[in-house]
Amino acid sequence: MREIFSRVEDSALINIEVEVEIEDYEGSFPWLFSLFLKSNNKDAECFEQFLETKESVIISLEHQNRAKYVGTRINDGWHEFYFYAKDSKNLEVVVSAILKESGFKYESSVVKDAKWDFYTKNLFPTELEFHNIQSQNIIFLLQEEGDELLAPRDVEHYISFDTATQKERFIKNIITYGFEFKDDISSEEFEHGAALVKFHSVTNEEVRSVVEELYELIKKEHGYYEGWSTTLVQKVD
């Protein structure tokens, strides 16, 4: 499954596509193959060709289980494609056969990375980034149903803690940040959970801001953010 998200590194916005279900490959694919690809033409036709070239490279390198595509980083016009391979042989040959007539500028390299350190540090989402991805997916579904994202409404946010004391202390203090306690909740994993409510819109910017604020506050109390939900507010014609 491919997930898409953004992060800021050294004041630069990095757009990332990552394969998150790669457990079957980590032990036996120790070579990191990097392919940097750039196109100077930004029109729609060229971009379509670019996407086709990308998929051709992925299909060719994954043929006969030679390598596994794990993600892309987009930075300053360069698309950085990353693969993990069984060995370092012939990867450049496969790529060159596809790209030599494409007109795209490219560079490539291969290094040993048996522990998949690059993937963990530079591609795989953090816990907070996973929550932002989940938020984007919920907002997309709301949009598909005709939701008026700018309309403020009650949004429930779910939290959990290891102990009742942690939860009670957190709920007591969170009121000052515009949240209200709604109900106690529990699960098989965490007994001490709660549903909080805050009145806000569900645009990507607003939800990201609220979630990141709440996440930071929860972590100070060693708790866990579990996600959010809301009701549909449809547009009025």
Coordinates of C-alpha atoms in Angstrom, one line a residue:
M1 CA 0.0 0.0 0.0
R2 CA 1.3 3.4 -1.0
E3 CA 0.8 6.4 1.3
I4 CA 1.5 10.0 0.4
F5 CA 2.4 12.8 2.9
S6 CA 4.7 15.8 3.3
R7 CA 7.4 16.8 5.8
V8 CA 9.7 19.8 6.3
E9 CA 13.4 19.2 6.3
D10 CA 15.9 22.1 6.6
S11 CA 13.1 24.5 5.9
A12 CA 12.2 22.7 2.6
L13 CA 8.9 20.9 2.0
I14 CA 9.5 17.3 1.0
N15 CA 6.6 15.3 -0.6
I16 CA 6.9 11.6 0.0
E17 CA 5.2 8.5 -1.4
V18 CA 6.0 5.4 0.6
E19 CA 5.2 1.7 0.5
V20 CA 4.3 0.8 4.1
E21 CA 3.7 -3.0 3.7
I22 CA 7.2 -4.2 3.0
E23 CA 7.8 -6.7 5.9
D24 CA 8.4 -9.6 3.5
Y25 CA 11.5 -7.9 1.9
E26 CA 13.5 -6.4 4.8
G27 CA 15.6 -9.4 5.6
S28 CA 16.6 -10.5 2.1
F29 CA 16.9 -7.2 0.2
P30 CA 20.0 -5.4 1.6
W31 CA 21.0 -3.1 -1.3
L32 CA 19.5 0.4 -1.5
F33 CA 19.2 1.5 -5.2
S34 CA 18.5 5.2 -5.6
L35 CA 17.3 6.8 -8.9
F36 CA 17.1 10.6 -9.2
L37 CA 15.0 11.7 -12.1
K38 CA 14.2 15.2 -13.4
S39 CA 12.2 16.6 -16.2
N40 CA 12.5 20.2 -17.3
N41 CA 9.1 20.2 -19.1
K42 CA 6.1 20.7 -16.7
D43 CA 3.2 20.4 -19.2
A44 CA 0.5 17.8 -18.8
E45 CA 1.6 15.6 -21.6
C46 CA 5.2 15.4 -20.3
F47 CA 4.0 14.7 -16.8
E48 CA 1.9 11.8 -18.1
Q49 CA 5.0 10.5 -19.8
F50 CA 6.9 10.9 -16.6
L51 CA 4.4 8.8 -14.6
E52 CA 4.5 6.1 -17.3
T53 CA 8.3 6.1 -17.1
K54 CA 8.2 5.8 -13.4
E55 CA 5.9 2.8 -13.5
S56 CA 8.0 1.2 -16.2
V57 CA 11.1 1.5 -14.0
I58 CA 9.2 0.0 -11.0
I59 CA 7.8 -2.9 -13.0
S60 CA 11.2 -3.6 -14.6
L61 CA 13.2 -3.6 -11.4
E62 CA 10.5 -5.6 -9.5
H63 CA 10.5 -8.2 -12.3
Q64 CA 11.4 -11.7 -11.1
N65 CA 11.6 -10.3 -7.6
R66 CA 14.9 -8.5 -8.4
A67 CA 14.1 -5.4 -6.3
K68 CA 11.3 -3.8 -4.3
Y69 CA 10.1 -0.2 -4.8
V70 CA 9.8 1.4 -1.3
G71 CA 9.1 5.1 -2.0
T72 CA 9.7 8.4 -3.7
R73 CA 10.9 11.8 -2.3
I74 CA 10.2 14.9 -4.3
N75 CA 12.6 17.7 -3.6
D76 CA 13.4 20.8 -5.6
G77 CA 12.1 19.3 -8.9
W78 CA 13.9 16.0 -8.5
H79 CA 12.0 12.8 -8.0
E80 CA 14.1 10.5 -5.9
F81 CA 13.0 6.8 -6.4
Y82 CA 14.2 4.2 -3.9
F83 CA 14.4 0.4 -4.2
Y84 CA 15.8 -2.3 -2.1
A85 CA 17.4 -5.2 -4.1
K86 CA 18.7 -8.7 -3.5
D87 CA 22.1 -7.7 -5.0
S88 CA 23.7 -4.7 -6.6
K89 CA 24.1 -6.3 -10.1
N90 CA 22.5 -5.0 -13.3
L91 CA 20.2 -2.4 -11.6
E92 CA 21.7 0.5 -13.6
V93 CA 21.6 -1.6 -16.8
V94 CA 17.8 -2.1 -16.4
V95 CA 17.2 1.5 -15.7
S96 CA 19.4 2.8 -18.6
A97 CA 17.5 0.6 -21.0
I98 CA 14.3 2.5 -20.1
L99 CA 15.6 6.0 -19.6
K100 CA 18.2 6.4 -22.4
E101 CA 15.6 7.5 -24.9
S102 CA 13.2 9.3 -22.5
G103 CA 14.9 12.7 -22.4
F104 CA 14.8 12.8 -18.7
K105 CA 17.9 13.7 -16.7
Y106 CA 18.8 11.1 -14.2
E107 CA 21.4 9.8 -11.7
S108 CA 21.6 6.6 -9.8
S109 CA 23.6 4.9 -7.1
V110 CA 23.6 1.7 -5.1
V111 CA 24.8 1.2 -1.5
K112 CA 24.6 -1.5 1.2
D113 CA 21.8 -0.8 3.7
A114 CA 21.0 -4.2 5.3
K115 CA 19.2 -2.6 8.2
W116 CA 17.0 -0.4 6.0
D117 CA 18.1 2.7 7.9
F118 CA 17.4 5.0 5.0
Y119 CA 13.9 3.7 4.6
T120 CA 13.2 4.1 8.3
K121 CA 14.6 7.6 8.6
N122 CA 13.8 9.2 5.3
L123 CA 10.6 7.5 4.0
F124 CA 8.6 5.8 6.7
P125 CA 6.1 8.0 8.4
T126 CA 6.4 8.9 12.0
E127 CA 3.5 8.2 14.4
L128 CA 2.2 11.8 13.9
E129 CA 2.6 11.6 10.1
F130 CA 0.5 8.5 10.1
H131 CA -2.2 10.4 11.9
N132 CA -1.9 13.2 9.3
I133 CA -2.3 10.6 6.5
Q134 CA -5.4 9.2 8.2
S135 CA -6.8 12.7 8.5
Q136 CA -6.2 13.3 4.8
N137 CA -8.1 10.1 4.0
I138 CA -11.1 11.0 6.2
I139 CA -11.2 14.5 4.7
F140 CA -11.1 13.1 1.2
L141 CA -14.1 10.8 2.0
L142 CA -16.0 13.8 3.4
Q143 CA -15.3 15.8 0.2
E144 CA -16.6 12.9 -1.8
E145 CA -19.9 13.1 0.1
G146 CA -20.2 16.8 -0.6
D147 CA -19.1 18.0 2.9
E148 CA -18.6 21.8 3.5
L149 CA -15.2 21.5 4.9
L150 CA -15.0 25.1 6.0
A151 CA -18.1 24.8 8.2
P152 CA -17.1 24.5 11.9
R153 CA -18.7 21.5 13.7
D154 CA -18.1 19.3 16.8
V155 CA -15.2 17.0 16.1
E156 CA -14.5 14.1 18.4
H157 CA -10.8 13.3 19.2
Y158 CA -9.9 10.0 20.9
I159 CA -7.1 9.6 23.4
S160 CA -5.9 6.9 25.7
F161 CA -3.5 6.4 28.6
D162 CA -1.8 3.6 30.5
T163 CA -3.2 4.7 33.9
A164 CA -6.4 6.4 35.1
T165 CA -4.3 9.0 36.9
Q166 CA -2.7 10.1 33.6
K167 CA -6.0 10.4 31.9
E168 CA -7.7 12.4 34.7
R169 CA -4.8 14.8 34.9
F170 CA -4.8 15.4 31.2
I171 CA -8.5 15.9 30.9
K172 CA -8.4 18.4 33.7
N173 CA -5.8 20.5 31.9
I174 CA -7.0 20.1 28.3
I175 CA -10.1 22.4 28.9
T176 CA -7.8 25.4 28.6
Y177 CA -7.1 24.5 25.0
G178 CA -10.7 24.5 23.8
F179 CA -11.5 20.8 24.2
E180 CA -14.4 19.4 26.2
F181 CA -14.6 15.9 27.8
K182 CA -17.4 13.9 26.2
D183 CA -17.2 10.3 27.4
D184 CA -15.0 7.5 28.8
I185 CA -13.9 4.9 26.2
S186 CA -11.9 1.7 26.4
S187 CA -10.4 -0.9 24.1
E188 CA -8.7 -4.3 24.4
E189 CA -5.3 -2.5 24.3
F190 CA -6.1 0.5 26.5
E191 CA -8.6 0.7 29.3
H192 CA -8.2 4.3 30.1
G193 CA -9.4 6.3 27.1
A194 CA -11.6 9.3 26.5
A195 CA -13.5 11.1 23.7
L196 CA -12.9 14.8 23.6
V197 CA -14.8 17.4 21.5
K198 CA -13.6 20.6 19.9
F199 CA -15.5 22.9 17.6
H200 CA -13.6 23.5 14.4
S201 CA -13.7 23.1 10.6
V202 CA -12.3 20.1 8.9
T203 CA -10.0 21.6 6.3
N204 CA -6.6 19.9 5.9
E205 CA -4.9 22.9 7.5
E206 CA -7.2 23.2 10.5
V207 CA -7.3 19.5 11.3
R208 CA -3.5 19.2 11.0
S209 CA -3.1 22.1 13.4
V210 CA -5.6 20.7 15.9
V211 CA -4.2 17.1 15.7
E212 CA -0.6 18.2 16.0
E213 CA -1.4 20.5 19.0
L214 CA -3.3 17.7 20.8
Y215 CA -0.7 15.1 19.9
E216 CA 2.1 17.2 21.5
L217 CA 0.1 17.7 24.7
I218 CA -0.8 14.0 24.9
K219 CA 2.9 13.0 24.6
K220 CA 3.8 15.2 27.5
E221 CA 1.6 13.0 29.6
H222 CA 2.9 9.8 27.9
G223 CA -0.5 9.1 26.3
Y224 CA -1.7 8.1 22.9
Y225 CA -3.7 9.9 20.2
E226 CA -6.2 7.5 18.5
G227 CA -7.8 9.6 15.8
W228 CA -10.9 11.7 15.2
S229 CA -14.4 11.6 13.7
T230 CA -17.2 14.0 12.9
T231 CA -20.6 14.3 11.3
L232 CA -21.2 15.3 7.6
V233 CA -22.0 18.9 7.0
Q234 CA -23.3 19.1 3.4
K235 CA -23.0 22.1 1.1
V236 CA -26.1 24.2 0.7
D237 CA -26.8 25.1 -3.0

